[in-house]
């Protein structure tokens, strides 16, 4: 039976930064979601399983064949095709030479006559209609992602390794991936933040700074279990704090009793009622007794504080992340953005945006939707000035910031922050460039459940 076993697995970055250690994980022929906060090592685990990354220590035992699907955001070389992504460049080239009568006898004998048909079929499973010789630079980022996923299932692996497979996909693309996994009968390990996709999992494994934990079922079952754990952890913290306060109170009371006893002994010795040798013996015994009592009290206090620290760490792991952004100071009715007869794209002969006119008055939130390749990202590039229009005018009347698909501006803000507590990223008063936060922001991302507007 196909299986993947990770034993005492550890990995550190080339610069020595520790990522995870002593991971023990086992995967069978089921769909498993691998979740955890950014930077915790989820993608590294996938790469180690795929053999593209060497662990610092530990072992990986694999029974069966694995296929790793990575995201491809760039178009690649000018002549790179879908066949290259499938690893079928030579096989398709032989068919082309066969069509023109240029193939050798040896090539004709070994030709894979169904390879193109199988490639097209795999692409269709992800909702992409294209030929094997289609150039990658003719596809949008989401379409290239679909091609990569199709290439991963092309070899019918025992384990499908997916790293954020629904990123950069439109609604139809996401539905295609979810549909693919819902009917996937072999093993799959899926790193994702997509709750709808994770709902299709047979199990969820959470990777945290405290290690790993496995939960049966999909996202809803995982969330319900974590809610129970969070409540229990909060109760443990309350109990640990109460215990720590009680230990501290008893330690102070003990110190006061010892001080009183020492003071009484000192007064008796001063009166001269006892022989010096007895006074010295009593003083030695008192000091020894005091030392043992203080040592015991300190051990209890340290244990109580360790319990508080452990409870806090568990809550920080279980507490959901939230992002607090300052309110905009944009006055009502202010014209934010205006397009007047804008035509834009990358090739004047084939513009993506044609004669577009609209205006945006703030403060408002505007969602731009559409299938992959329809021009959503190009529209934002026109707004920011990265993609000048072929004709027409664009007016941006307020300061702005672009949040790209990886939301890197927030990652930099989090790294700059000296403290992250209660599962929140405190956003600084200024942007990473040192300027005040803008009155308007363009976000290139997919809305998710639970987003409060």
Short mmCIF file of C-alpha atoms in Angstrom, two decimals:
data_model
loop_
_atom_site.label_atom_id
_atom_site.label_comp_id
_atom_site.label_asym_id
_atom_site.label_seq_id
_atom_site.Cartn_x
_atom_site.Cartn_y
_atom_site.Cartn_z
CA UNK A 1 0.00 0.00 0.00
CA UNK A 2 1.37 3.47 -0.88
CA UNK A 3 2.65 5.36 2.15
CA UNK A 4 4.92 8.23 3.19
CA UNK A 5 6.68 8.19 6.57
CA UNK A 6 8.73 11.07 7.98
CA UNK A 7 10.84 10.22 11.03
CA UNK A 8 12.63 12.73 13.30
CA UNK A 9 12.67 15.18 10.40
CA UNK A 10 14.47 18.51 10.90
CA UNK A 11 15.29 21.33 8.53
CA UNK A 12 17.06 24.69 8.77
CA UNK A 13 17.52 27.35 6.12
CA UNK A 14 20.95 27.78 4.47
CA UNK A 15 21.57 30.81 6.70
CA UNK A 16 21.11 28.60 9.76
CA UNK A 17 17.61 29.77 10.68
CA UNK A 18 15.76 26.86 12.28
CA UNK A 19 12.37 26.00 10.76
CA UNK A 20 11.22 22.70 12.33
CA UNK A 21 12.69 19.71 14.13
CA UNK A 22 11.86 16.10 15.05
CA UNK A 23 8.73 15.85 12.93
CA UNK A 24 7.13 12.40 12.85
CA UNK A 25 4.40 12.16 10.22
CA UNK A 26 2.72 9.36 8.31
CA UNK A 27 0.54 9.66 5.21
CA UNK A 28 -1.61 6.96 3.62
CA UNK A 29 -3.74 6.84 0.46
CA UNK A 30 -6.08 9.61 1.56
CA UNK A 31 -6.44 13.36 1.06
CA UNK A 32 -4.57 15.24 3.79
CA UNK A 33 -4.51 19.00 4.26
CA UNK A 34 -1.29 20.43 5.72
CA UNK A 35 -2.03 23.74 7.45
CA UNK A 36 -0.17 26.22 9.62
CA UNK A 37 1.00 29.79 9.72
CA UNK A 38 3.23 31.22 7.00
CA UNK A 39 6.90 30.37 7.49
CA UNK A 40 6.22 27.33 9.68
CA UNK A 41 7.65 24.96 7.03
CA UNK A 42 4.69 23.48 5.11
CA UNK A 43 6.19 23.98 1.64
CA UNK A 44 9.55 22.72 2.89
CA UNK A 45 7.89 19.48 4.03
CA UNK A 46 6.42 19.02 0.53
CA UNK A 47 9.79 19.68 -1.11
CA UNK A 48 11.54 17.22 1.21
CA UNK A 49 8.96 14.54 0.36
CA UNK A 50 9.39 15.29 -3.36
CA UNK A 51 13.18 15.04 -3.02
CA UNK A 52 13.88 18.59 -4.19
CA UNK A 53 15.06 19.59 -0.71
CA UNK A 54 17.38 17.70 1.63
CA UNK A 55 16.45 17.57 5.33
CA UNK A 56 18.98 18.66 7.93
CA UNK A 57 18.36 15.36 9.71
CA UNK A 58 15.83 12.54 9.82
CA UNK A 59 14.55 10.08 7.24
CA UNK A 60 11.86 9.93 4.55
CA UNK A 61 10.42 6.57 3.50
CA UNK A 62 8.14 6.50 0.44
CA UNK A 63 6.21 3.58 -0.96
CA UNK A 64 4.80 4.60 -4.34
CA UNK A 65 5.24 7.47 -6.79
CA UNK A 66 4.83 11.14 -5.89
CA UNK A 67 4.22 14.19 -8.08
CA UNK A 68 4.73 17.75 -6.85
CA UNK A 69 2.72 20.58 -8.44
CA UNK A 70 4.31 23.99 -7.96
CA UNK A 71 2.83 27.34 -8.83
CA UNK A 72 4.18 28.98 -11.99
CA UNK A 73 3.53 32.71 -12.03
CA UNK A 74 6.01 33.67 -14.71
CA UNK A 75 5.44 32.89 -18.36
CA UNK A 76 8.83 31.22 -18.88
CA UNK A 77 10.94 31.33 -22.03
CA UNK A 78 9.37 32.62 -25.23
CA UNK A 79 9.34 29.14 -26.80
CA UNK A 80 8.27 27.20 -23.68
CA UNK A 81 5.06 25.25 -24.21
CA UNK A 82 2.55 23.23 -22.24
CA UNK A 83 4.33 20.10 -23.45
CA UNK A 84 7.44 21.30 -21.57
CA UNK A 85 5.43 21.47 -18.35
CA UNK A 86 4.27 17.89 -18.95
CA UNK A 87 7.79 16.70 -19.71
CA UNK A 88 6.57 15.58 -23.11
CA UNK A 89 8.52 17.93 -25.38
CA UNK A 90 10.37 15.22 -27.27
CA UNK A 91 7.31 12.96 -27.55
CA UNK A 92 5.27 15.78 -29.13
CA UNK A 93 8.20 16.75 -31.39
CA UNK A 94 8.30 13.20 -32.75
CA UNK A 95 4.59 13.41 -33.63
CA UNK A 96 5.19 16.70 -35.43
CA UNK A 97 8.01 15.15 -37.45
CA UNK A 98 5.77 12.17 -38.19
CA UNK A 99 3.09 14.51 -39.56
CA UNK A 100 5.59 16.05 -41.98
CA UNK A 101 7.22 12.73 -42.89
CA UNK A 102 10.53 13.68 -41.25
CA UNK A 103 10.49 11.10 -38.42
CA UNK A 104 12.94 8.20 -38.55
CA UNK A 105 11.86 4.57 -38.53
CA UNK A 106 13.13 4.19 -34.97
CA UNK A 107 11.11 7.23 -33.87
CA UNK A 108 7.96 5.91 -35.50
CA UNK A 109 8.38 2.54 -33.77
CA UNK A 110 8.69 4.11 -30.31
CA UNK A 111 6.35 7.08 -30.76
CA UNK A 112 3.71 7.74 -28.11
CA UNK A 113 0.78 8.28 -30.44
CA UNK A 114 -1.71 9.15 -27.67
CA UNK A 115 0.43 11.62 -25.72
CA UNK A 116 -1.29 14.73 -27.11
CA UNK A 117 -4.72 13.28 -26.53
CA UNK A 118 -3.82 12.45 -22.92
CA UNK A 119 -2.38 15.93 -22.34
CA UNK A 120 -5.56 17.57 -23.64
CA UNK A 121 -7.63 15.25 -21.45
CA UNK A 122 -5.59 16.12 -18.36
CA UNK A 123 -5.96 19.83 -19.11
CA UNK A 124 -9.70 19.40 -19.53
CA UNK A 125 -9.94 17.87 -16.03
CA UNK A 126 -8.73 21.24 -14.75
CA UNK A 127 -11.08 23.18 -17.04
CA UNK A 128 -8.38 24.36 -19.46
CA UNK A 129 -8.89 24.04 -23.21
CA UNK A 130 -5.48 24.15 -24.87
CA UNK A 131 -3.13 22.17 -27.09
CA UNK A 132 0.16 20.62 -26.08
CA UNK A 133 2.09 23.11 -28.23
CA UNK A 134 0.40 26.19 -26.73
CA UNK A 135 3.01 28.73 -25.59
CA UNK A 136 3.03 29.44 -21.86
CA UNK A 137 3.40 33.18 -22.46
CA UNK A 138 -0.02 33.09 -24.11
CA UNK A 139 -1.62 31.90 -20.86
CA UNK A 140 -2.55 33.92 -17.79
CA UNK A 141 -1.06 33.11 -14.39
CA UNK A 142 -4.17 31.16 -13.43
CA UNK A 143 -4.14 29.21 -16.69
CA UNK A 144 -0.48 28.30 -16.15
CA UNK A 145 -1.39 27.09 -12.67
CA UNK A 146 -4.04 24.82 -14.17
CA UNK A 147 -1.49 23.47 -16.65
CA UNK A 148 0.93 22.65 -13.81
CA UNK A 149 -1.80 20.83 -11.88
CA UNK A 150 -2.80 18.90 -15.00
CA UNK A 151 0.84 17.87 -15.52
CA UNK A 152 0.98 16.58 -11.92
CA UNK A 153 -1.97 14.21 -12.43
CA UNK A 154 -0.79 13.22 -15.91
CA UNK A 155 1.50 10.49 -14.54
CA UNK A 156 -1.25 9.14 -12.25
CA UNK A 157 0.90 9.28 -9.09
CA UNK A 158 0.20 7.46 -5.84
CA UNK A 159 0.63 10.76 -3.98
CA UNK A 160 -0.23 14.18 -5.34
CA UNK A 161 1.64 17.01 -3.59
CA UNK A 162 -0.08 20.38 -4.03
CA UNK A 163 1.25 23.71 -2.79
CA UNK A 164 -1.51 26.36 -2.65
CA UNK A 165 -3.16 24.92 -5.80
CA UNK A 166 -6.05 27.40 -5.93
CA UNK A 167 -3.94 30.55 -5.67
CA UNK A 168 -4.24 32.72 -8.79
CA UNK A 169 -7.27 30.77 -10.03
CA UNK A 170 -10.63 32.23 -10.93
CA UNK A 171 -13.86 30.77 -9.57
CA UNK A 172 -14.13 28.17 -12.34
CA UNK A 173 -10.52 27.14 -11.81
CA UNK A 174 -11.05 26.72 -8.08
CA UNK A 175 -14.12 24.62 -8.72
CA UNK A 176 -12.12 22.45 -11.12
CA UNK A 177 -9.40 21.82 -8.50
CA UNK A 178 -11.97 21.12 -5.78
CA UNK A 179 -13.79 18.75 -8.13
CA UNK A 180 -10.55 17.00 -9.01
CA UNK A 181 -9.65 16.38 -5.36
CA UNK A 182 -13.19 15.42 -4.35
CA UNK A 183 -12.92 12.47 -6.74
CA UNK A 184 -9.21 11.73 -6.18
CA UNK A 185 -8.85 8.11 -5.02
CA UNK A 186 -5.09 8.05 -4.40
CA UNK A 187 -3.08 9.93 -1.79
CA UNK A 188 -2.84 13.70 -1.74
CA UNK A 189 -1.03 16.15 0.54
CA UNK A 190 -2.39 19.66 0.09
CA UNK A 191 -0.86 22.84 1.51
CA UNK A 192 -3.57 25.48 1.33
CA UNK A 193 -5.42 28.30 3.07
CA UNK A 194 -8.49 27.72 0.91
CA UNK A 195 -11.20 26.62 3.33
CA UNK A 196 -13.51 25.34 0.62
CA UNK A 197 -10.74 23.14 -0.75
CA UNK A 198 -9.71 21.93 2.73
CA UNK A 199 -13.30 20.89 3.37
CA UNK A 200 -12.71 18.06 0.86
CA UNK A 201 -9.87 16.57 2.93
CA UNK A 202 -10.08 13.29 4.81
CA UNK A 203 -7.75 14.64 7.50
CA UNK A 204 -6.02 17.87 8.50
CA UNK A 205 -2.49 17.99 9.92
CA UNK A 206 -1.57 21.23 11.63
CA UNK A 207 2.08 22.22 11.75
CA UNK A 208 2.91 24.62 14.62
CA UNK A 209 5.89 25.74 16.65
CA UNK A 210 4.89 23.07 19.18
CA UNK A 211 4.97 20.24 16.63
CA UNK A 212 2.19 18.57 14.63
CA UNK A 213 -1.30 17.35 15.37
CA UNK A 214 -3.69 15.35 13.23
CA UNK A 215 -7.44 16.00 13.02
CA UNK A 216 -9.93 13.72 11.29
CA UNK A 217 -12.24 15.21 8.68
CA UNK A 218 -12.16 18.42 6.68
CA UNK A 219 -11.92 22.09 7.58
CA UNK A 220 -15.18 22.32 9.56
CA UNK A 221 -14.25 19.37 11.79
CA UNK A 222 -10.77 20.83 12.26
CA UNK A 223 -12.15 24.24 13.26
CA UNK A 224 -14.62 22.70 15.70
CA UNK A 225 -11.88 20.64 17.36
CA UNK A 226 -9.58 23.65 17.63
CA UNK A 227 -12.36 25.74 19.19
CA UNK A 228 -12.72 23.12 21.92
CA UNK A 229 -8.94 23.05 22.39
CA UNK A 230 -8.78 26.84 22.57
CA UNK A 231 -11.43 26.94 25.28
CA UNK A 232 -9.57 24.25 27.22
CA UNK A 233 -6.28 26.13 26.79
CA UNK A 234 -7.85 29.36 28.06
CA UNK A 235 -9.15 27.49 31.11
CA UNK A 236 -5.68 26.00 31.64
CA UNK A 237 -4.16 29.47 31.48
CA UNK A 238 -6.65 30.81 34.01
CA UNK A 239 -5.89 27.87 36.33
CA UNK A 240 -2.11 28.25 35.82
CA UNK A 241 -2.27 31.97 36.64
CA UNK A 242 -4.36 31.27 39.73
CA UNK A 243 -1.87 28.62 40.85
CA UNK A 244 1.05 30.96 40.22
CA UNK A 245 -0.60 33.70 42.29
CA UNK A 246 -1.26 31.21 45.12
CA UNK A 247 2.34 29.95 45.05
CA UNK A 248 3.60 33.54 45.12
CA UNK A 249 1.31 34.36 48.07
CA UNK A 250 2.52 31.34 50.02
CA UNK A 251 6.14 32.19 49.21
CA UNK A 252 5.67 35.71 50.63
CA UNK A 253 3.94 34.32 53.73
CA UNK A 254 6.80 31.85 54.26
CA UNK A 255 9.37 34.61 53.91
CA UNK A 256 7.53 36.67 56.53
CA UNK A 257 7.43 33.72 59.00
CA UNK A 258 11.11 33.03 58.51
CA UNK A 259 11.94 36.69 59.02
CA UNK A 260 9.94 36.71 62.27
CA UNK A 261 11.63 33.51 63.49
CA UNK A 262 15.08 34.86 62.70
CA UNK A 263 14.27 38.11 64.47
CA UNK A 264 13.08 36.21 67.57
CA UNK A 265 16.27 34.12 67.65
CA UNK A 266 18.37 37.24 67.31
CA UNK A 267 16.60 38.86 70.28
CA UNK A 268 17.09 35.76 72.46
CA UNK A 269 20.77 35.58 71.58
CA UNK A 270 21.16 39.24 72.43
CA UNK A 271 19.78 38.64 75.96
CA UNK A 272 22.53 36.08 76.67
CA UNK A 273 20.07 33.48 78.08
CA UNK A 274 21.59 30.64 75.98
CA UNK A 275 25.15 29.33 75.73
CA UNK A 276 27.02 30.48 72.64
CA UNK A 277 27.43 26.95 71.32
CA UNK A 278 23.63 26.46 71.45
CA UNK A 279 23.05 29.83 69.82
CA UNK A 280 25.43 28.90 67.01
CA UNK A 281 23.81 25.51 66.50
CA UNK A 282 20.32 27.03 66.38
CA UNK A 283 21.51 29.69 63.93
CA UNK A 284 23.07 27.04 61.67
CA UNK A 285 19.92 24.91 61.78
CA UNK A 286 17.75 27.94 61.06
CA UNK A 287 19.86 28.95 58.06
CA UNK A 288 19.78 25.40 56.69
CA UNK A 289 16.01 25.20 57.20
CA UNK A 290 15.52 28.62 55.60
CA UNK A 291 17.66 27.65 52.63
CA UNK A 292 15.64 24.48 52.00
CA UNK A 293 12.34 26.31 52.37
CA UNK A 294 13.39 29.08 50.01
CA UNK A 295 14.68 26.53 47.47
CA UNK A 296 11.41 24.59 47.61
CA UNK A 297 9.40 27.80 47.21
CA UNK A 298 11.49 28.85 44.20
CA UNK A 299 11.01 25.46 42.55
CA UNK A 300 7.26 25.71 43.02
CA UNK A 301 7.24 29.26 41.69
CA UNK A 302 9.31 28.28 38.64
CA UNK A 303 6.98 25.35 37.96
CA UNK A 304 3.92 27.58 38.21
CA UNK A 305 5.45 30.16 35.84
CA UNK A 306 6.41 27.41 33.37
CA UNK A 307 2.78 26.24 33.39
CA UNK A 308 1.63 29.79 32.62
CA UNK A 309 4.16 30.10 29.78
CA UNK A 310 3.11 26.74 28.29
CA UNK A 311 -0.57 27.69 28.46
CA UNK A 312 0.14 31.02 26.77
CA UNK A 313 2.11 29.29 24.01
CA UNK A 314 -0.75 26.88 23.37
CA UNK A 315 -3.25 29.75 23.13
CA UNK A 316 -0.99 31.64 20.69
CA UNK A 317 -0.92 28.55 18.47
CA UNK A 318 -4.69 28.05 18.63
CA UNK A 319 -5.71 31.73 18.42
CA UNK A 320 -6.72 32.64 14.84
CA UNK A 321 -4.72 35.35 13.11
CA UNK A 322 -6.38 38.71 12.61
CA UNK A 323 -5.16 41.84 10.88
CA UNK A 324 -5.95 45.30 12.20
CA UNK A 325 -5.76 48.10 9.65
CA UNK A 326 -6.22 51.78 10.54
CA UNK A 327 -9.34 53.56 9.29
CA UNK A 328 -9.03 55.64 6.14
CA UNK A 329 -9.40 59.39 6.48
CA UNK A 330 -10.81 59.74 2.98
CA UNK A 331 -13.71 62.19 3.02
CA UNK A 332 -17.07 61.13 1.63
CA UNK A 333 -17.62 61.96 -2.04
CA UNK A 334 -13.91 62.30 -2.88
CA UNK A 335 -13.12 61.20 -6.45
CA UNK A 336 -10.48 58.50 -6.09
CA UNK A 337 -9.96 57.12 -9.57
CA UNK A 338 -11.10 57.83 -13.13
CA UNK A 339 -10.60 56.02 -16.44
CA UNK A 340 -11.48 57.91 -19.62
CA UNK A 341 -11.48 55.88 -22.85
CA UNK A 342 -8.57 53.71 -21.74
CA UNK A 343 -7.20 51.03 -24.05
CA UNK A 344 -4.25 49.03 -22.69
CA UNK A 345 -2.42 45.72 -22.80
CA UNK A 346 0.91 44.28 -23.87
CA UNK A 347 0.39 44.15 -27.63
CA UNK A 348 -1.24 47.13 -29.39
CA UNK A 349 -2.68 44.73 -31.95
CA UNK A 350 -4.42 42.72 -29.22
CA UNK A 351 -5.30 45.03 -26.30
CA UNK A 352 -6.70 43.45 -23.16
CA UNK A 353 -8.65 46.54 -22.04
CA UNK A 354 -10.64 48.38 -24.70
CA UNK A 355 -12.10 51.88 -24.44
CA UNK A 356 -12.82 51.58 -20.70
CA UNK A 357 -14.35 54.53 -18.85
CA UNK A 358 -15.45 54.63 -15.21
CA UNK A 359 -14.92 56.60 -12.02
CA UNK A 360 -14.64 55.57 -8.39
CA UNK A 361 -15.77 57.84 -5.56
CA UNK A 362 -14.66 56.96 -2.05
CA UNK A 363 -14.69 55.69 0.48
CA UNK A 364 -15.94 52.53 -1.28
CA UNK A 365 -14.84 48.95 -1.86
CA UNK A 366 -14.92 47.70 -5.43
CA UNK A 367 -14.50 44.05 -6.45
CA UNK A 368 -13.11 43.32 -9.91
CA UNK A 369 -13.99 39.77 -10.95
CA UNK A 370 -13.60 37.70 -14.07
CA UNK A 371 -12.00 34.54 -15.44
CA UNK A 372 -8.24 34.04 -15.64
CA UNK A 373 -6.81 36.01 -18.53
CA UNK A 374 -9.60 38.59 -18.62
CA UNK A 375 -7.29 41.43 -17.51
CA UNK A 376 -7.85 41.97 -13.77
CA UNK A 377 -4.16 42.21 -12.90
CA UNK A 378 -3.51 44.27 -16.03
CA UNK A 379 -6.20 46.70 -14.86
CA UNK A 380 -4.38 47.20 -11.54
CA UNK A 381 -1.09 47.68 -13.39
CA UNK A 382 -2.71 50.43 -15.45
CA UNK A 383 -3.95 52.10 -12.27
CA UNK A 384 -0.51 52.02 -10.61
CA UNK A 385 1.25 53.21 -13.78
CA UNK A 386 3.21 50.01 -14.32
CA UNK A 387 1.33 49.44 -17.59
CA UNK A 388 0.82 52.72 -19.50
CA UNK A 389 -2.33 52.78 -21.66
CA UNK A 390 -2.15 52.83 -25.44
CA UNK A 391 -4.74 55.59 -25.40
CA UNK A 392 -7.01 57.33 -22.95
CA UNK A 393 -6.23 58.85 -19.56
CA UNK A 394 -6.04 57.54 -16.01
CA UNK A 395 -6.44 59.85 -13.02
CA UNK A 396 -5.52 58.69 -9.51
CA UNK A 397 -6.31 61.46 -7.05
CA UNK A 398 -5.23 59.97 -3.70
CA UNK A 399 -2.15 58.20 -2.35
CA UNK A 400 -2.36 54.43 -2.88
CA UNK A 401 -0.62 51.16 -2.07
CA UNK A 402 -0.75 47.92 -4.05
CA UNK A 403 -1.16 44.67 -2.10
CA UNK A 404 0.16 42.01 -4.44
CA UNK A 405 -0.95 38.38 -4.55
CA UNK A 406 1.58 37.35 -1.86
CA UNK A 407 0.60 40.37 0.32
CA UNK A 408 4.33 40.95 0.83
CA UNK A 409 3.78 44.41 2.31
CA UNK A 410 2.06 42.82 5.33
CA UNK A 411 4.80 40.20 5.67
CA UNK A 412 7.40 42.98 5.84
CA UNK A 413 5.29 44.82 8.39
CA UNK A 414 5.03 41.68 10.50
CA UNK A 415 8.78 41.13 10.35
CA UNK A 416 9.38 44.75 11.41
CA UNK A 417 7.01 44.42 14.35
CA UNK A 418 8.74 43.70 17.65
CA UNK A 419 5.76 41.86 19.13
CA UNK A 420 3.02 39.58 17.84
CA UNK A 421 0.48 38.58 20.48
CA UNK A 422 -2.98 37.03 20.67
CA UNK A 423 -2.71 35.86 17.07
CA UNK A 424 -2.73 39.40 15.67
CA UNK A 425 -0.36 41.26 13.35
CA UNK A 426 -0.18 44.87 14.59
CA UNK A 427 0.16 47.06 11.52
CA UNK A 428 2.49 50.03 12.08
CA UNK A 429 1.35 53.63 11.73
CA UNK A 430 3.27 54.00 8.47
CA UNK A 431 3.85 51.81 5.41
CA UNK A 432 7.19 49.98 5.02
CA UNK A 433 8.27 52.90 2.85
CA UNK A 434 7.85 55.24 5.84
CA UNK A 435 4.80 57.05 4.47
CA UNK A 436 1.37 57.33 6.12
CA UNK A 437 -1.09 54.61 5.18
CA UNK A 438 -2.93 55.59 2.00
CA UNK A 439 -6.53 56.54 1.66
CA UNK A 440 -6.92 53.94 -1.06
CA UNK A 441 -5.49 50.47 -1.64
CA UNK A 442 -5.61 48.02 -4.51
CA UNK A 443 -5.68 44.38 -3.45
CA UNK A 444 -4.97 41.55 -5.88
CA UNK A 445 -6.38 38.62 -3.93
CA UNK A 446 -9.32 36.29 -3.62
CA UNK A 447 -11.96 37.12 -0.98
CA UNK A 448 -12.24 34.50 1.73
CA UNK A 449 -14.93 33.44 4.15
CA UNK A 450 -14.94 35.33 7.40
CA UNK A 451 -13.59 38.56 5.90
CA UNK A 452 -15.25 41.42 7.78
CA UNK A 453 -15.95 44.57 5.80
#
